GROMACS .gro file of C-alpha atoms in nm:
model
  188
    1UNK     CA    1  -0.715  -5.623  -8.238
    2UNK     CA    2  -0.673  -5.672  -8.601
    3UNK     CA    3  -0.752  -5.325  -8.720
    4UNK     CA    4  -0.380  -5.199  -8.696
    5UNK     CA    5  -0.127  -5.339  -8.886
    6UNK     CA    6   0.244  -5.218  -8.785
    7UNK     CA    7   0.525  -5.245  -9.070
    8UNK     CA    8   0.917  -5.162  -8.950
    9UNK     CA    9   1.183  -5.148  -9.191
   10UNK     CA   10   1.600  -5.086  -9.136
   11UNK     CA   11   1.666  -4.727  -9.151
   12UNK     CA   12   2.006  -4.855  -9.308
   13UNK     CA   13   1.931  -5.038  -9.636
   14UNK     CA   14   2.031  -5.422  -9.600
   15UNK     CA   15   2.056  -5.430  -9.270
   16UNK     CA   16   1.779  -5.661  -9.054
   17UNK     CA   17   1.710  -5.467  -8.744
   18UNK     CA   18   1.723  -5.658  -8.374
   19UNK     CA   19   1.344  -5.533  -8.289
   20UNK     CA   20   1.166  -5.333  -8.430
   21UNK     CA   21   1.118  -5.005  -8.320
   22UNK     CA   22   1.155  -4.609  -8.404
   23UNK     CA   23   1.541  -4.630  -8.205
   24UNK     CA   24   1.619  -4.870  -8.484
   25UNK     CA   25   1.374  -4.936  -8.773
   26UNK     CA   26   1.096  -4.695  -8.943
   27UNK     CA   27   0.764  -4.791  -8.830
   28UNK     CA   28   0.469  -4.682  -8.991
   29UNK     CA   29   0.112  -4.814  -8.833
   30UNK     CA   30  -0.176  -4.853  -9.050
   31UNK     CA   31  -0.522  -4.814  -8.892
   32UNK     CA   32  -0.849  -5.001  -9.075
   33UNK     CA   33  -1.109  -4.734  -9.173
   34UNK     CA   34  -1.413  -4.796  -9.029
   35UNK     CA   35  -1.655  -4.513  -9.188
   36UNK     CA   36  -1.830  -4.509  -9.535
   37UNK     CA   37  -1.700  -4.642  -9.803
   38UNK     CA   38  -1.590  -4.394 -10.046
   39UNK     CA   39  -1.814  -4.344 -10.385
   40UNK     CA   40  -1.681  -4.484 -10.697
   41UNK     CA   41  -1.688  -4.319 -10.995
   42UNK     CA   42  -2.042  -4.395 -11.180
   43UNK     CA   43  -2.086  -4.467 -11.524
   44UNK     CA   44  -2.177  -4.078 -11.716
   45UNK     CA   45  -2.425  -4.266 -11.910
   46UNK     CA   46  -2.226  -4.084 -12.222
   47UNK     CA   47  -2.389  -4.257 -12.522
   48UNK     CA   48  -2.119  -4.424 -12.777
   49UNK     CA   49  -2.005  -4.257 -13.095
   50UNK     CA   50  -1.989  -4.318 -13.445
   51UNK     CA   51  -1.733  -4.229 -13.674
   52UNK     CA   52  -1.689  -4.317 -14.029
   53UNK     CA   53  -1.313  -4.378 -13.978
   54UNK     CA   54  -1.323  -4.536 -13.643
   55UNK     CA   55  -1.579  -4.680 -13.573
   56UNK     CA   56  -1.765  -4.715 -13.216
   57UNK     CA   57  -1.606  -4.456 -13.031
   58UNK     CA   58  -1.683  -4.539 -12.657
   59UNK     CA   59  -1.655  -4.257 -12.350
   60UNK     CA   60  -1.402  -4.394 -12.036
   61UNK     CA   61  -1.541  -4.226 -11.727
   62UNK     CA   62  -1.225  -4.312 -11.552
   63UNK     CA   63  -0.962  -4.112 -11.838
   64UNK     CA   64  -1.226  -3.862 -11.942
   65UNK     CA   65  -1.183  -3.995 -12.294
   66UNK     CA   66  -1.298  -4.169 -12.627
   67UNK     CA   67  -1.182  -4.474 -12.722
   68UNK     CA   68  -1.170  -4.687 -13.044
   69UNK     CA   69  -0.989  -4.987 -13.222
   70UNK     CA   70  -0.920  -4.937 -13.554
   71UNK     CA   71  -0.742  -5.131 -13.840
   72UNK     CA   72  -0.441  -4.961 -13.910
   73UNK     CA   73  -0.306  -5.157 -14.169
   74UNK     CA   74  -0.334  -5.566 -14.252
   75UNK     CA   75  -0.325  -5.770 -13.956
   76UNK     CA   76  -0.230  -5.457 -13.722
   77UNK     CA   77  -0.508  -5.311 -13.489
   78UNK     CA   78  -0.435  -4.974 -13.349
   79UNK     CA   79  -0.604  -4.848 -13.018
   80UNK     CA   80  -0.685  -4.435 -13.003
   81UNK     CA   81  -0.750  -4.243 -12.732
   82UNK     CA   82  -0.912  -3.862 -12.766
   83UNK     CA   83  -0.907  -3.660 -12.492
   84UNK     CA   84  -1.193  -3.371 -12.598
   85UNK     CA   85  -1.129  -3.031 -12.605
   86UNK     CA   86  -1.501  -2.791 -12.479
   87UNK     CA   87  -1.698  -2.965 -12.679
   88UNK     CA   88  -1.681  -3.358 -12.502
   89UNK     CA   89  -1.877  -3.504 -12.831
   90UNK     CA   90  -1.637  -3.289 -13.076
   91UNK     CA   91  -1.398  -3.596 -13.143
   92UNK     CA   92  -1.316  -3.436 -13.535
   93UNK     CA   93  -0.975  -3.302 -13.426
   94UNK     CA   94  -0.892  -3.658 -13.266
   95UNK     CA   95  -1.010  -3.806 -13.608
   96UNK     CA   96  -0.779  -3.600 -13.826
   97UNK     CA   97  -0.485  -3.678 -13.601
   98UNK     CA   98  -0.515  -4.062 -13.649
   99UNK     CA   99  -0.554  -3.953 -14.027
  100UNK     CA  100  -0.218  -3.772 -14.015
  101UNK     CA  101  -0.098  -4.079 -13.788
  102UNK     CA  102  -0.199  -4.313 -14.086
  103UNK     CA  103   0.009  -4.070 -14.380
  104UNK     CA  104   0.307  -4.037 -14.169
  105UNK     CA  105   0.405  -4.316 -13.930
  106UNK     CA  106   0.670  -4.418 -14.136
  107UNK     CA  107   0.848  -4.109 -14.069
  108UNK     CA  108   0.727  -4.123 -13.737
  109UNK     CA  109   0.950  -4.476 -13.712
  110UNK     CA  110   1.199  -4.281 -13.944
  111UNK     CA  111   1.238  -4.014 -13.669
  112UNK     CA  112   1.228  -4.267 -13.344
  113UNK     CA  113   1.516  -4.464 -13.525
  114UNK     CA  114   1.737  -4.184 -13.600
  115UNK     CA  115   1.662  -4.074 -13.195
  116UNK     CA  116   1.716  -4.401 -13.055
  117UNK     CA  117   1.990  -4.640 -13.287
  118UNK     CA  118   2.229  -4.569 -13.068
  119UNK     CA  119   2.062  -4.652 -12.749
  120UNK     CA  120   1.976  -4.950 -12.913
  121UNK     CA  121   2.327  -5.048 -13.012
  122UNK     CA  122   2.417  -4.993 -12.664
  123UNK     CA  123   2.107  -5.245 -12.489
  124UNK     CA  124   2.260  -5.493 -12.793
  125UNK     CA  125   2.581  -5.456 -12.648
  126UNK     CA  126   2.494  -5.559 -12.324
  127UNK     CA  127   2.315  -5.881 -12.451
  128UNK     CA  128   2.496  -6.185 -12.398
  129UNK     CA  129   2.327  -6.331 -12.753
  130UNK     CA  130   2.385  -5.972 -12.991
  131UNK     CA  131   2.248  -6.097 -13.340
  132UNK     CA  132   2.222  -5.869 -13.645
  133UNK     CA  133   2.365  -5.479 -13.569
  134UNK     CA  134   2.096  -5.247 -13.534
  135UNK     CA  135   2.065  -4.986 -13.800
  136UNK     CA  136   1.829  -4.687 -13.813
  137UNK     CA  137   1.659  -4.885 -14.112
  138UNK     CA  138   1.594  -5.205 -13.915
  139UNK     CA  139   1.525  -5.037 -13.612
  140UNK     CA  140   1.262  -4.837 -13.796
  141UNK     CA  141   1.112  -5.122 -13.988
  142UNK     CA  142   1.086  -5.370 -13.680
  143UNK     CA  143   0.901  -5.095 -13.441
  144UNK     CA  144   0.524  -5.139 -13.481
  145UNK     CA  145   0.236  -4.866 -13.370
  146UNK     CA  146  -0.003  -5.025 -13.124
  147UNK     CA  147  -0.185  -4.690 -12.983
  148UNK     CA  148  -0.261  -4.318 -13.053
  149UNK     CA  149  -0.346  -4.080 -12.827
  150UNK     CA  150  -0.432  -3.734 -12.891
  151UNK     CA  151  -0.487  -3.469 -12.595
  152UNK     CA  152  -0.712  -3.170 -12.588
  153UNK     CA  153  -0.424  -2.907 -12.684
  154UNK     CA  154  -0.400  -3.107 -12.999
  155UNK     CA  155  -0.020  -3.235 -12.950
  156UNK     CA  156  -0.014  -3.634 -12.890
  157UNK     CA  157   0.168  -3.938 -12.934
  158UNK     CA  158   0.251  -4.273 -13.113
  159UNK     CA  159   0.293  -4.571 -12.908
  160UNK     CA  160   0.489  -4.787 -13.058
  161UNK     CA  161   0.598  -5.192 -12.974
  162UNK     CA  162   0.933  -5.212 -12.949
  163UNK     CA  163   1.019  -5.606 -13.112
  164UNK     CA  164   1.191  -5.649 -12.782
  165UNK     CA  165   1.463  -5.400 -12.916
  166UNK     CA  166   1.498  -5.226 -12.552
  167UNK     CA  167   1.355  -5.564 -12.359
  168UNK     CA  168   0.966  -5.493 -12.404
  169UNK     CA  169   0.966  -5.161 -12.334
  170UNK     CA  170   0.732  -4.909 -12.541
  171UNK     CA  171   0.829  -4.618 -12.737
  172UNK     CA  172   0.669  -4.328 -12.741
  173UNK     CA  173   0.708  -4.036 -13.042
  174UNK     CA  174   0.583  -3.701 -12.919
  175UNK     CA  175   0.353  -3.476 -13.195
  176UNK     CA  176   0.337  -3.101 -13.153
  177UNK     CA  177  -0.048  -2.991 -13.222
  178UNK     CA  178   0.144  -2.815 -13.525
  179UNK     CA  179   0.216  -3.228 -13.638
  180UNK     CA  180   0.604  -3.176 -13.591
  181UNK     CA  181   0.804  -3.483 -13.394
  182UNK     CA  182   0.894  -3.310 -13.074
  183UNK     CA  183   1.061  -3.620 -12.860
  184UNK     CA  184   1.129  -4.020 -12.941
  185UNK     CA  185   1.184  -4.201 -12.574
  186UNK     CA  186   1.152  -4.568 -12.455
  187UNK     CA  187   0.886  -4.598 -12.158
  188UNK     CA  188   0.790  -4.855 -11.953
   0.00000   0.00000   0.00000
């Protein structure tokens, strides 16, 4: 009737069942919803903020956070993302984190290299084309921060591009709200 649409599956991986049905497959029916639409999530009307160090700082109604690009150094542009303690319009503490962000990523790189080199010698042993080995000193120098993101409690983390190093994956460095490196990891 074209408001059911019926999807079977093997129940043993790899294996293309005769027929489909429950004996020999998984079936699972969806059914079209016919009643209201659901609401969408409306714009808060949350006026944009100024801030001397980043700029326009926008609200996203969707992550229940400010937003900003900044220029982090020459020719790299940095997104940050605050999520606001009680007071939504208090984006100071989000400010002084990308200020601490800005005095220490090079020890933030320092720390993901020492965490990761050896992962990354193992991904560079399992490319067919291995160029230069990886050291902690190249590894930290080719990484590149591309977005902060601060949370409520005050702890957040530095996103960093990888330079293909683990196949375009991100890596994320964890800060404790007391600014101490807690965790380096590849994502993505």
């Amino acid at each position: 009737s074209g408001d059911t649409l019926t999807v079977g599956g093997a129940v043993v991986y790899g294996e293309y069942p005769p027929e489909i049905s429950d004996a020999v497959s998984t079936v699972t029916t969806l059914s079209r919803f016919h009643g209201e639409r659901p609401a969408v999530l409306r714009s808060s009307g949350t006026e944009p903020l100024t801030s001397e160090l980043l700029g326009t700082v926008t609200w996203n109604d969707n992550f229940s956070q400010w937003e900003a690009k900044i220029a982090f150094a020459p020719q790299q542009k940095v997104s940050v993302s605050i999520t606001p303690g009680d007071d939504k319009n208090d984006i100071a503490p989000g400010e002084a984190f990308v200020m601490w962000a800005k005095e220490h990523d090079a020890d933030a790189r320092a720390y993901a290299a020492k965490q990761m080199v050896e992962t990354a010698e193992d991904w560079q042993d399992q490319d067919d084309e291995a160029g230069e080995p990886i050291t902690a000193e190249s590894f930290a120098a080719r990484i590149r921060l591309t977005e902060i993101t601060m949370e409520a409690e005050g702890d957040g983390t530095l996103w960093y591009d990888d330079d293909d190093i683990f196949g375009g994956h991100v890596i994320a460095v964890s800060v404790s709200a007391e600014r101490t490196f807690t965790d380096a990891v590849m994502m993505g």
